[in-house]
């Protein structure tokens, strides 16, 4: 009897081993799917509608972008409590730049085509300088990152308030608003073009990695297993595009701008939003950060330093400069997150980014980044952000009050860390 039970378990393990599936990634995806299914039942099928999935995707982008940078910070055994406040300062700078400085000082009229791009550049530079300065205090002045960024949380939140006198600044430039989500989308045709190109690129990347392994004499998974992985990835990409393309534009929205939707009249015209520009921005950030983590010297130095800081320094890695670079990267990502957040709102508000530092840290930790350092993935942080946003959106749809939402999110964060600790113990035992 015991042999009959052991045989299927062994076969299942062999199957997963041949697929070379990351069990932690599988667990995170499973948790995300479970959350979605539970809330879909509780909301009578409203949670998994194209409209809600579209909204969920654009609501996740800002936190997910910053969470990719938080992975590097936590991997190197630091923490950044200032990301929400830094986002607020960057959005305040960008809002003042496009509504006050450029029109009144440089004479660029409202609607000038250069305003949004100058604004974005100013925001990115602001984030990089502030982040780099905090990294300098941590790396070269040896002030603990907890203290530096806790001070930054207080400083930059109130710098943003001082710049705007606590007022809401807007309306923001129309081109700038395209980064917010529903105001800027690809439409059906270009969404399918991007989706097909992404699917082809993913399949090509998997096969290229296989050829590279064979060329270097490494063992590779069977071709049938490679085919399954490619099939799942392609289906996920095209399925996501299909869902977003299923979210049709209401007639009243089409009537406001018939030319944009290619319609002569709102009645009888069928148009869909497609992929938001903000989601494309997140995908680009995720690709760049993954390449940095896995394919560059900077990435190798980051994970080596997180694994053993003393050994990394003795091996010649300039850990102090590395710290400056990491915090500067986070600053840039805070500016990008601020672009998405303020563009989605249409204004800079005094409370923008409030508690984002906790959401970003939670997303990275839920996504499998170890607080002890040395371990973390970019895709894990993004899935963690999706889980966080799904919990909050689902509870809001069910009618759970905000205090209880925070209780649940806090419980999930602690549970995720506990599960991660148990997973590492089990893996070590094996």
PDB file of C-alpha atoms in Angstrom, residues 3-282:
ATOM      1  CA  UNK A   3       4.500   1.690  -2.443  1.00  0.00           C
ATOM      2  CA  UNK A   4       1.292   2.612  -4.260  1.00  0.00           C
ATOM      3  CA  UNK A   5       1.154   5.936  -2.425  1.00  0.00           C
ATOM      4  CA  UNK A   6       4.839   6.718  -2.857  1.00  0.00           C
ATOM      5  CA  UNK A   7       4.862   6.024  -6.588  1.00  0.00           C
ATOM      6  CA  UNK A   8       2.556   8.917  -7.661  1.00  0.00           C
ATOM      7  CA  UNK A   9       4.387  11.316  -5.344  1.00  0.00           C
ATOM      8  CA  UNK A  10       7.712  10.288  -6.833  1.00  0.00           C
ATOM      9  CA  UNK A  11       6.322  10.643 -10.339  1.00  0.00           C
ATOM     10  CA  UNK A  12       4.991  14.110  -9.541  1.00  0.00           C
ATOM     11  CA  UNK A  13       8.364  15.205  -8.182  1.00  0.00           C
ATOM     12  CA  UNK A  14      10.108  13.818 -11.242  1.00  0.00           C
ATOM     13  CA  UNK A  15       7.684  15.684 -13.492  1.00  0.00           C
ATOM     14  CA  UNK A  16       8.303  19.004 -11.721  1.00  0.00           C
ATOM     15  CA  UNK A  17      12.034  18.328 -11.687  1.00  0.00           C
ATOM     16  CA  UNK A  18      12.042  17.772 -15.436  1.00  0.00           C
ATOM     17  CA  UNK A  19      10.127  21.009 -15.966  1.00  0.00           C
ATOM     18  CA  UNK A  20      12.656  22.757 -13.673  1.00  0.00           C
ATOM     19  CA  UNK A  21       9.822  24.770 -12.151  1.00  0.00           C
ATOM     20  CA  UNK A  22      10.683  27.151  -9.312  1.00  0.00           C
ATOM     21  CA  UNK A  23       8.463  25.799  -6.536  1.00  0.00           C
ATOM     22  CA  UNK A  24       8.458  29.159  -4.751  1.00  0.00           C
ATOM     23  CA  UNK A  25       7.220  30.866  -7.933  1.00  0.00           C
ATOM     24  CA  UNK A  26       4.623  28.132  -8.324  1.00  0.00           C
ATOM     25  CA  UNK A  27       3.457  28.734  -4.759  1.00  0.00           C
ATOM     26  CA  UNK A  28       3.135  32.489  -5.298  1.00  0.00           C
ATOM     27  CA  UNK A  29       1.157  32.012  -8.499  1.00  0.00           C
ATOM     28  CA  UNK A  30      -1.023  29.461  -6.715  1.00  0.00           C
ATOM     29  CA  UNK A  31      -1.685  31.945  -3.888  1.00  0.00           C
ATOM     30  CA  UNK A  32      -2.577  34.675  -6.405  1.00  0.00           C
ATOM     31  CA  UNK A  33      -4.969  32.369  -8.262  1.00  0.00           C
ATOM     32  CA  UNK A  34      -6.558  31.263  -4.989  1.00  0.00           C
ATOM     33  CA  UNK A  35      -7.118  34.885  -3.904  1.00  0.00           C
ATOM     34  CA  UNK A  36      -8.713  35.700  -7.265  1.00  0.00           C
ATOM     35  CA  UNK A  37     -11.005  32.655  -7.187  1.00  0.00           C
ATOM     36  CA  UNK A  38     -12.141  33.294  -3.603  1.00  0.00           C
ATOM     37  CA  UNK A  39     -13.013  36.936  -4.292  1.00  0.00           C
ATOM     38  CA  UNK A  40     -14.672  36.001  -7.572  1.00  0.00           C
ATOM     39  CA  UNK A  41     -17.032  33.735  -5.635  1.00  0.00           C
ATOM     40  CA  UNK A  42     -17.625  36.344  -2.906  1.00  0.00           C
ATOM     41  CA  UNK A  43     -18.399  39.057  -5.495  1.00  0.00           C
ATOM     42  CA  UNK A  44     -20.698  36.848  -7.605  1.00  0.00           C
ATOM     43  CA  UNK A  45     -18.254  36.764 -10.513  1.00  0.00           C
ATOM     44  CA  UNK A  46     -17.448  40.487 -10.608  1.00  0.00           C
ATOM     45  CA  UNK A  47     -13.819  40.161  -9.519  1.00  0.00           C
ATOM     46  CA  UNK A  48     -12.583  38.346 -12.649  1.00  0.00           C
ATOM     47  CA  UNK A  49     -14.385  40.528 -15.176  1.00  0.00           C
ATOM     48  CA  UNK A  50     -12.253  42.266 -17.853  1.00  0.00           C
ATOM     49  CA  UNK A  51     -13.079  45.649 -16.304  1.00  0.00           C
ATOM     50  CA  UNK A  52     -11.833  44.690 -12.847  1.00  0.00           C
ATOM     51  CA  UNK A  53      -8.720  42.958 -14.201  1.00  0.00           C
ATOM     52  CA  UNK A  54      -7.932  46.113 -16.183  1.00  0.00           C
ATOM     53  CA  UNK A  55      -8.370  48.263 -13.079  1.00  0.00           C
ATOM     54  CA  UNK A  56      -6.348  45.816 -10.982  1.00  0.00           C
ATOM     55  CA  UNK A  57      -3.468  45.974 -13.441  1.00  0.00           C
ATOM     56  CA  UNK A  58      -3.221  49.773 -13.491  1.00  0.00           C
ATOM     57  CA  UNK A  59      -3.628  49.991  -9.696  1.00  0.00           C
ATOM     58  CA  UNK A  60      -0.713  47.590  -9.201  1.00  0.00           C
ATOM     59  CA  UNK A  61       1.803  49.321 -11.473  1.00  0.00           C
ATOM     60  CA  UNK A  62       3.096  52.078  -9.180  1.00  0.00           C
ATOM     61  CA  UNK A  63       3.819  49.816  -6.197  1.00  0.00           C
ATOM     62  CA  UNK A  64       5.170  47.037  -8.449  1.00  0.00           C
ATOM     63  CA  UNK A  65       7.671  49.393 -10.116  1.00  0.00           C
ATOM     64  CA  UNK A  66       9.046  50.492  -6.748  1.00  0.00           C
ATOM     65  CA  UNK A  67       9.010  46.918  -5.419  1.00  0.00           C
ATOM     66  CA  UNK A  68      11.478  45.837  -8.119  1.00  0.00           C
ATOM     67  CA  UNK A  69      13.973  48.303  -6.653  1.00  0.00           C
ATOM     68  CA  UNK A  70      13.156  47.319  -3.078  1.00  0.00           C
ATOM     69  CA  UNK A  71      14.345  43.808  -3.975  1.00  0.00           C
ATOM     70  CA  UNK A  72      17.882  45.136  -4.485  1.00  0.00           C
ATOM     71  CA  UNK A  73      17.727  47.092  -1.216  1.00  0.00           C
ATOM     72  CA  UNK A  74      16.554  44.144   0.875  1.00  0.00           C
ATOM     73  CA  UNK A  75      18.875  41.683  -0.886  1.00  0.00           C
ATOM     74  CA  UNK A  76      21.829  43.814   0.299  1.00  0.00           C
ATOM     75  CA  UNK A  77      20.448  43.682   3.873  1.00  0.00           C
ATOM     76  CA  UNK A  78      19.136  47.250   3.936  1.00  0.00           C
ATOM     77  CA  UNK A  79      15.634  48.711   4.047  1.00  0.00           C
ATOM     78  CA  UNK A  80      14.047  51.826   2.542  1.00  0.00           C
ATOM     79  CA  UNK A  81      11.178  53.357   4.498  1.00  0.00           C
ATOM     80  CA  UNK A  82      11.139  56.546   2.452  1.00  0.00           C
ATOM     81  CA  UNK A  83       9.854  55.351  -0.936  1.00  0.00           C
ATOM     82  CA  UNK A  84       6.297  56.662  -0.448  1.00  0.00           C
ATOM     83  CA  UNK A  85       7.539  60.061   0.724  1.00  0.00           C
ATOM     84  CA  UNK A  86      10.135  60.176  -2.052  1.00  0.00           C
ATOM     85  CA  UNK A  87       7.386  59.432  -4.571  1.00  0.00           C
ATOM     86  CA  UNK A  88       5.427  62.386  -3.143  1.00  0.00           C
ATOM     87  CA  UNK A  89       8.418  64.735  -3.486  1.00  0.00           C
ATOM     88  CA  UNK A  90       9.049  63.613  -7.071  1.00  0.00           C
ATOM     89  CA  UNK A  91       5.396  64.106  -8.038  1.00  0.00           C
ATOM     90  CA  UNK A  92       5.367  67.524  -6.350  1.00  0.00           C
ATOM     91  CA  UNK A  93       8.481  68.546  -8.319  1.00  0.00           C
ATOM     92  CA  UNK A  94       6.972  67.269 -11.571  1.00  0.00           C
ATOM     93  CA  UNK A  95       3.604  68.920 -10.921  1.00  0.00           C
ATOM     94  CA  UNK A  96       5.213  72.271 -10.124  1.00  0.00           C
ATOM     95  CA  UNK A  97       7.530  71.933 -13.127  1.00  0.00           C
ATOM     96  CA  UNK A  98       4.742  71.506 -15.658  1.00  0.00           C
ATOM     97  CA  UNK A  99       2.189  73.903 -14.136  1.00  0.00           C
ATOM     98  CA  UNK A 100       4.439  76.672 -12.751  1.00  0.00           C
ATOM     99  CA  UNK A 101       8.110  76.582 -13.716  1.00  0.00           C
ATOM    100  CA  UNK A 102       7.997  75.747 -17.439  1.00  0.00           C
ATOM    101  CA  UNK A 103       5.075  78.081 -18.329  1.00  0.00           C
ATOM    102  CA  UNK A 104       6.004  81.017 -16.063  1.00  0.00           C
ATOM    103  CA  UNK A 105       9.831  80.885 -16.057  1.00  0.00           C
ATOM    104  CA  UNK A 106      10.789  79.334 -19.405  1.00  0.00           C
ATOM    105  CA  UNK A 107       7.721  80.571 -21.261  1.00  0.00           C
ATOM    106  CA  UNK A 108       6.514  77.174 -22.498  1.00  0.00           C
ATOM    107  CA  UNK A 109       2.778  77.471 -22.930  1.00  0.00           C
ATOM    108  CA  UNK A 110       0.424  74.901 -21.445  1.00  0.00           C
ATOM    109  CA  UNK A 111       0.163  72.048 -23.961  1.00  0.00           C
ATOM    110  CA  UNK A 112       3.667  72.538 -25.385  1.00  0.00           C
ATOM    111  CA  UNK A 113       4.902  69.117 -26.640  1.00  0.00           C
ATOM    112  CA  UNK A 114       8.158  69.322 -24.647  1.00  0.00           C
ATOM    113  CA  UNK A 115       6.505  69.910 -21.262  1.00  0.00           C
ATOM    114  CA  UNK A 116       5.762  66.261 -20.347  1.00  0.00           C
ATOM    115  CA  UNK A 117       9.213  65.017 -21.359  1.00  0.00           C
ATOM    116  CA  UNK A 118      11.077  67.780 -19.532  1.00  0.00           C
ATOM    117  CA  UNK A 119       8.851  67.053 -16.540  1.00  0.00           C
ATOM    118  CA  UNK A 120       9.683  63.345 -16.616  1.00  0.00           C
ATOM    119  CA  UNK A 121      13.410  64.075 -16.904  1.00  0.00           C
ATOM    120  CA  UNK A 122      13.273  66.486 -13.951  1.00  0.00           C
ATOM    121  CA  UNK A 123      11.384  63.901 -11.890  1.00  0.00           C
ATOM    122  CA  UNK A 124      13.863  61.108 -12.668  1.00  0.00           C
ATOM    123  CA  UNK A 125      16.824  63.350 -11.802  1.00  0.00           C
ATOM    124  CA  UNK A 126      15.151  64.366  -8.542  1.00  0.00           C
ATOM    125  CA  UNK A 127      14.585  60.747  -7.563  1.00  0.00           C
ATOM    126  CA  UNK A 128      18.132  59.722  -8.509  1.00  0.00           C
ATOM    127  CA  UNK A 129      19.732  62.600  -6.560  1.00  0.00           C
ATOM    128  CA  UNK A 130      17.677  62.064  -3.401  1.00  0.00           C
ATOM    129  CA  UNK A 131      18.077  58.296  -3.560  1.00  0.00           C
ATOM    130  CA  UNK A 132      21.810  58.589  -4.222  1.00  0.00           C
ATOM    131  CA  UNK A 133      22.199  61.022  -1.306  1.00  0.00           C
ATOM    132  CA  UNK A 134      20.473  58.599   1.054  1.00  0.00           C
ATOM    133  CA  UNK A 135      22.701  55.823  -0.297  1.00  0.00           C
ATOM    134  CA  UNK A 136      25.757  57.998   0.402  1.00  0.00           C
ATOM    135  CA  UNK A 137      24.676  58.433   4.018  1.00  0.00           C
ATOM    136  CA  UNK A 138      24.209  54.683   4.356  1.00  0.00           C
ATOM    137  CA  UNK A 139      27.277  53.547   2.419  1.00  0.00           C
ATOM    138  CA  UNK A 140      29.938  56.134   3.190  1.00  0.00           C
ATOM    139  CA  UNK A 141      28.753  57.649   6.487  1.00  0.00           C
ATOM    140  CA  UNK A 142      27.744  54.238   7.864  1.00  0.00           C
ATOM    141  CA  UNK A 143      24.374  55.450   9.157  1.00  0.00           C
ATOM    142  CA  UNK A 144      21.940  52.498   9.304  1.00  0.00           C
ATOM    143  CA  UNK A 145      19.545  52.493   6.364  1.00  0.00           C
ATOM    144  CA  UNK A 146      16.617  52.173   8.750  1.00  0.00           C
ATOM    145  CA  UNK A 147      17.476  55.523  10.363  1.00  0.00           C
ATOM    146  CA  UNK A 148      18.366  57.320   7.118  1.00  0.00           C
ATOM    147  CA  UNK A 149      15.167  56.299   5.352  1.00  0.00           C
ATOM    148  CA  UNK A 150      12.992  56.779   8.437  1.00  0.00           C
ATOM    149  CA  UNK A 151      14.306  60.337   8.505  1.00  0.00           C
ATOM    150  CA  UNK A 152      13.701  60.508   4.767  1.00  0.00           C
ATOM    151  CA  UNK A 153      10.087  59.448   5.274  1.00  0.00           C
ATOM    152  CA  UNK A 154       9.535  62.455   7.524  1.00  0.00           C
ATOM    153  CA  UNK A 155      11.665  64.884   5.514  1.00  0.00           C
ATOM    154  CA  UNK A 156      10.526  64.209   1.962  1.00  0.00           C
ATOM    155  CA  UNK A 157       6.831  63.923   2.819  1.00  0.00           C
ATOM    156  CA  UNK A 158       6.952  67.399   4.296  1.00  0.00           C
ATOM    157  CA  UNK A 159       9.236  68.798   1.580  1.00  0.00           C
ATOM    158  CA  UNK A 160       6.489  67.841  -0.871  1.00  0.00           C
ATOM    159  CA  UNK A 161       3.912  69.560   1.334  1.00  0.00           C
ATOM    160  CA  UNK A 162       6.065  72.700   1.599  1.00  0.00           C
ATOM    161  CA  UNK A 163       6.618  72.910  -2.179  1.00  0.00           C
ATOM    162  CA  UNK A 164       2.885  72.894  -2.872  1.00  0.00           C
ATOM    163  CA  UNK A 165       1.721  74.577   0.360  1.00  0.00           C
ATOM    164  CA  UNK A 166      -0.355  71.463   0.927  1.00  0.00           C
ATOM    165  CA  UNK A 167      -2.473  72.205  -2.146  1.00  0.00           C
ATOM    166  CA  UNK A 168      -3.605  69.905  -4.921  1.00  0.00           C
ATOM    167  CA  UNK A 169      -1.656  70.797  -8.087  1.00  0.00           C
ATOM    168  CA  UNK A 170      -3.233  70.334 -11.486  1.00  0.00           C
ATOM    169  CA  UNK A 171      -4.626  69.687 -13.958  1.00  0.00           C
ATOM    170  CA  UNK A 172      -1.542  67.998 -15.369  1.00  0.00           C
ATOM    171  CA  UNK A 173      -0.413  67.895 -19.008  1.00  0.00           C
ATOM    172  CA  UNK A 174      -2.595  65.733 -21.262  1.00  0.00           C
ATOM    173  CA  UNK A 175       0.352  63.787 -22.693  1.00  0.00           C
ATOM    174  CA  UNK A 176       1.674  63.203 -19.172  1.00  0.00           C
ATOM    175  CA  UNK A 177      -1.723  61.774 -18.190  1.00  0.00           C
ATOM    176  CA  UNK A 178      -1.306  58.999 -20.773  1.00  0.00           C
ATOM    177  CA  UNK A 179       0.972  57.206 -18.280  1.00  0.00           C
ATOM    178  CA  UNK A 180      -1.884  56.879 -15.790  1.00  0.00           C
ATOM    179  CA  UNK A 181      -3.761  53.942 -17.243  1.00  0.00           C
ATOM    180  CA  UNK A 182      -7.200  54.361 -18.741  1.00  0.00           C
ATOM    181  CA  UNK A 183      -6.282  57.648 -20.449  1.00  0.00           C
ATOM    182  CA  UNK A 184      -3.442  55.962 -22.346  1.00  0.00           C
ATOM    183  CA  UNK A 185      -3.922  52.529 -23.913  1.00  0.00           C
ATOM    184  CA  UNK A 186      -2.749  50.759 -27.054  1.00  0.00           C
ATOM    185  CA  UNK A 187      -6.146  49.709 -28.373  1.00  0.00           C
ATOM    186  CA  UNK A 188      -7.018  46.268 -29.685  1.00  0.00           C
ATOM    187  CA  UNK A 189      -4.761  46.049 -32.753  1.00  0.00           C
ATOM    188  CA  UNK A 190      -1.521  47.267 -31.187  1.00  0.00           C
ATOM    189  CA  UNK A 191      -2.210  45.262 -28.039  1.00  0.00           C
ATOM    190  CA  UNK A 192      -2.307  42.095 -30.138  1.00  0.00           C
ATOM    191  CA  UNK A 193       0.859  43.186 -31.956  1.00  0.00           C
ATOM    192  CA  UNK A 194       2.691  43.703 -28.657  1.00  0.00           C
ATOM    193  CA  UNK A 195       1.269  40.456 -27.251  1.00  0.00           C
ATOM    194  CA  UNK A 196       2.353  38.350 -30.237  1.00  0.00           C
ATOM    195  CA  UNK A 197       5.815  39.944 -30.270  1.00  0.00           C
ATOM    196  CA  UNK A 198       6.163  39.306 -26.532  1.00  0.00           C
ATOM    197  CA  UNK A 199       5.081  35.674 -26.964  1.00  0.00           C
ATOM    198  CA  UNK A 200       7.549  35.131 -29.817  1.00  0.00           C
ATOM    199  CA  UNK A 201      10.339  36.852 -27.873  1.00  0.00           C
ATOM    200  CA  UNK A 202       9.631  34.708 -24.797  1.00  0.00           C
ATOM    201  CA  UNK A 203       9.705  31.478 -26.797  1.00  0.00           C
ATOM    202  CA  UNK A 204      12.884  32.580 -28.550  1.00  0.00           C
ATOM    203  CA  UNK A 205      14.493  33.479 -25.228  1.00  0.00           C
ATOM    204  CA  UNK A 206      13.687  30.081 -23.700  1.00  0.00           C
ATOM    205  CA  UNK A 207      15.061  28.228 -26.740  1.00  0.00           C
ATOM    206  CA  UNK A 208      18.156  30.466 -26.850  1.00  0.00           C
ATOM    207  CA  UNK A 209      18.856  29.714 -23.192  1.00  0.00           C
ATOM    208  CA  UNK A 210      18.537  26.012 -23.994  1.00  0.00           C
ATOM    209  CA  UNK A 211      21.022  26.260 -26.871  1.00  0.00           C
ATOM    210  CA  UNK A 212      23.416  28.215 -24.668  1.00  0.00           C
ATOM    211  CA  UNK A 213      23.299  25.499 -22.000  1.00  0.00           C
ATOM    212  CA  UNK A 214      23.918  22.801 -24.589  1.00  0.00           C
ATOM    213  CA  UNK A 215      26.828  24.800 -26.019  1.00  0.00           C
ATOM    214  CA  UNK A 216      28.447  25.012 -22.575  1.00  0.00           C
ATOM    215  CA  UNK A 217      27.864  21.329 -21.824  1.00  0.00           C
ATOM    216  CA  UNK A 218      25.157  21.810 -19.178  1.00  0.00           C
ATOM    217  CA  UNK A 219      22.237  19.436 -18.715  1.00  0.00           C
ATOM    218  CA  UNK A 220      18.926  20.592 -20.199  1.00  0.00           C
ATOM    219  CA  UNK A 221      15.332  19.546 -19.640  1.00  0.00           C
ATOM    220  CA  UNK A 222      13.645  17.253 -22.227  1.00  0.00           C
ATOM    221  CA  UNK A 223      12.237  18.980 -25.295  1.00  0.00           C
ATOM    222  CA  UNK A 224       8.671  18.059 -24.322  1.00  0.00           C
ATOM    223  CA  UNK A 225       9.183  19.814 -20.984  1.00  0.00           C
ATOM    224  CA  UNK A 226      10.579  22.849 -22.803  1.00  0.00           C
ATOM    225  CA  UNK A 227       7.496  22.827 -25.007  1.00  0.00           C
ATOM    226  CA  UNK A 228       5.174  22.795 -21.988  1.00  0.00           C
ATOM    227  CA  UNK A 229       6.956  25.775 -20.435  1.00  0.00           C
ATOM    228  CA  UNK A 230       6.810  27.714 -23.714  1.00  0.00           C
ATOM    229  CA  UNK A 231       3.131  26.840 -24.138  1.00  0.00           C
ATOM    230  CA  UNK A 232       2.241  28.049 -20.628  1.00  0.00           C
ATOM    231  CA  UNK A 233       4.170  31.319 -21.072  1.00  0.00           C
ATOM    232  CA  UNK A 234       2.663  32.044 -24.501  1.00  0.00           C
ATOM    233  CA  UNK A 235      -0.852  31.187 -23.270  1.00  0.00           C
ATOM    234  CA  UNK A 236      -0.439  33.484 -20.258  1.00  0.00           C
ATOM    235  CA  UNK A 237       0.722  36.422 -22.407  1.00  0.00           C
ATOM    236  CA  UNK A 238      -1.943  36.062 -25.077  1.00  0.00           C
ATOM    237  CA  UNK A 239      -4.628  35.322 -22.473  1.00  0.00           C
ATOM    238  CA  UNK A 240      -3.784  38.534 -20.613  1.00  0.00           C
ATOM    239  CA  UNK A 241      -3.997  40.527 -23.848  1.00  0.00           C
ATOM    240  CA  UNK A 242      -7.302  38.882 -24.745  1.00  0.00           C
ATOM    241  CA  UNK A 243      -8.801  39.799 -21.357  1.00  0.00           C
ATOM    242  CA  UNK A 244      -7.712  43.445 -21.616  1.00  0.00           C
ATOM    243  CA  UNK A 245      -9.028  43.633 -25.167  1.00  0.00           C
ATOM    244  CA  UNK A 246     -12.380  42.356 -23.868  1.00  0.00           C
ATOM    245  CA  UNK A 247     -12.882  45.494 -21.776  1.00  0.00           C
ATOM    246  CA  UNK A 248     -14.980  47.580 -24.143  1.00  0.00           C
ATOM    247  CA  UNK A 249     -15.221  51.358 -24.019  1.00  0.00           C
ATOM    248  CA  UNK A 250     -18.629  52.705 -22.859  1.00  0.00           C
ATOM    249  CA  UNK A 251     -20.626  54.677 -25.455  1.00  0.00           C
ATOM    250  CA  UNK A 252     -20.458  57.871 -23.386  1.00  0.00           C
ATOM    251  CA  UNK A 253     -16.646  57.726 -23.414  1.00  0.00           C
ATOM    252  CA  UNK A 254     -16.545  57.080 -27.164  1.00  0.00           C
ATOM    253  CA  UNK A 255     -18.854  60.059 -27.724  1.00  0.00           C
ATOM    254  CA  UNK A 256     -16.341  62.418 -26.071  1.00  0.00           C
ATOM    255  CA  UNK A 257     -13.635  61.642 -28.646  1.00  0.00           C
ATOM    256  CA  UNK A 258     -14.892  59.798 -31.724  1.00  0.00           C
ATOM    257  CA  UNK A 259     -11.605  60.288 -33.579  1.00  0.00           C
ATOM    258  CA  UNK A 260      -9.548  58.533 -30.903  1.00  0.00           C
ATOM    259  CA  UNK A 261     -11.674  55.393 -31.121  1.00  0.00           C
ATOM    260  CA  UNK A 262     -12.021  55.503 -34.906  1.00  0.00           C
ATOM    261  CA  UNK A 263     -15.795  55.828 -34.833  1.00  0.00           C
ATOM    262  CA  UNK A 264     -18.248  58.049 -36.678  1.00  0.00           C
ATOM    263  CA  UNK A 265     -20.882  57.710 -33.968  1.00  0.00           C
ATOM    264  CA  UNK A 266     -20.953  56.297 -30.452  1.00  0.00           C
ATOM    265  CA  UNK A 267     -23.999  54.110 -31.098  1.00  0.00           C
ATOM    266  CA  UNK A 268     -23.068  50.771 -32.605  1.00  0.00           C
ATOM    267  CA  UNK A 269     -19.328  51.420 -32.299  1.00  0.00           C
ATOM    268  CA  UNK A 270     -17.347  48.717 -30.498  1.00  0.00           C
ATOM    269  CA  UNK A 271     -13.938  49.719 -29.161  1.00  0.00           C
ATOM    270  CA  UNK A 272     -11.727  48.309 -26.414  1.00  0.00           C
ATOM    271  CA  UNK A 273      -8.980  49.812 -24.283  1.00  0.00           C
ATOM    272  CA  UNK A 274      -6.285  47.146 -24.661  1.00  0.00           C
ATOM    273  CA  UNK A 275      -2.969  47.289 -22.810  1.00  0.00           C
ATOM    274  CA  UNK A 276      -2.398  50.484 -20.764  1.00  0.00           C
ATOM    275  CA  UNK A 277       0.864  52.363 -21.305  1.00  0.00           C
ATOM    276  CA  UNK A 278       1.511  52.107 -17.563  1.00  0.00           C
ATOM    277  CA  UNK A 279       1.482  48.301 -17.770  1.00  0.00           C
ATOM    278  CA  UNK A 280       3.912  48.486 -20.690  1.00  0.00           C
ATOM    279  CA  UNK A 281       6.138  50.695 -18.528  1.00  0.00           C
ATOM    280  CA  UNK A 282       6.052  48.088 -15.750  1.00  0.00           C
TER     281      UNK A 282
END
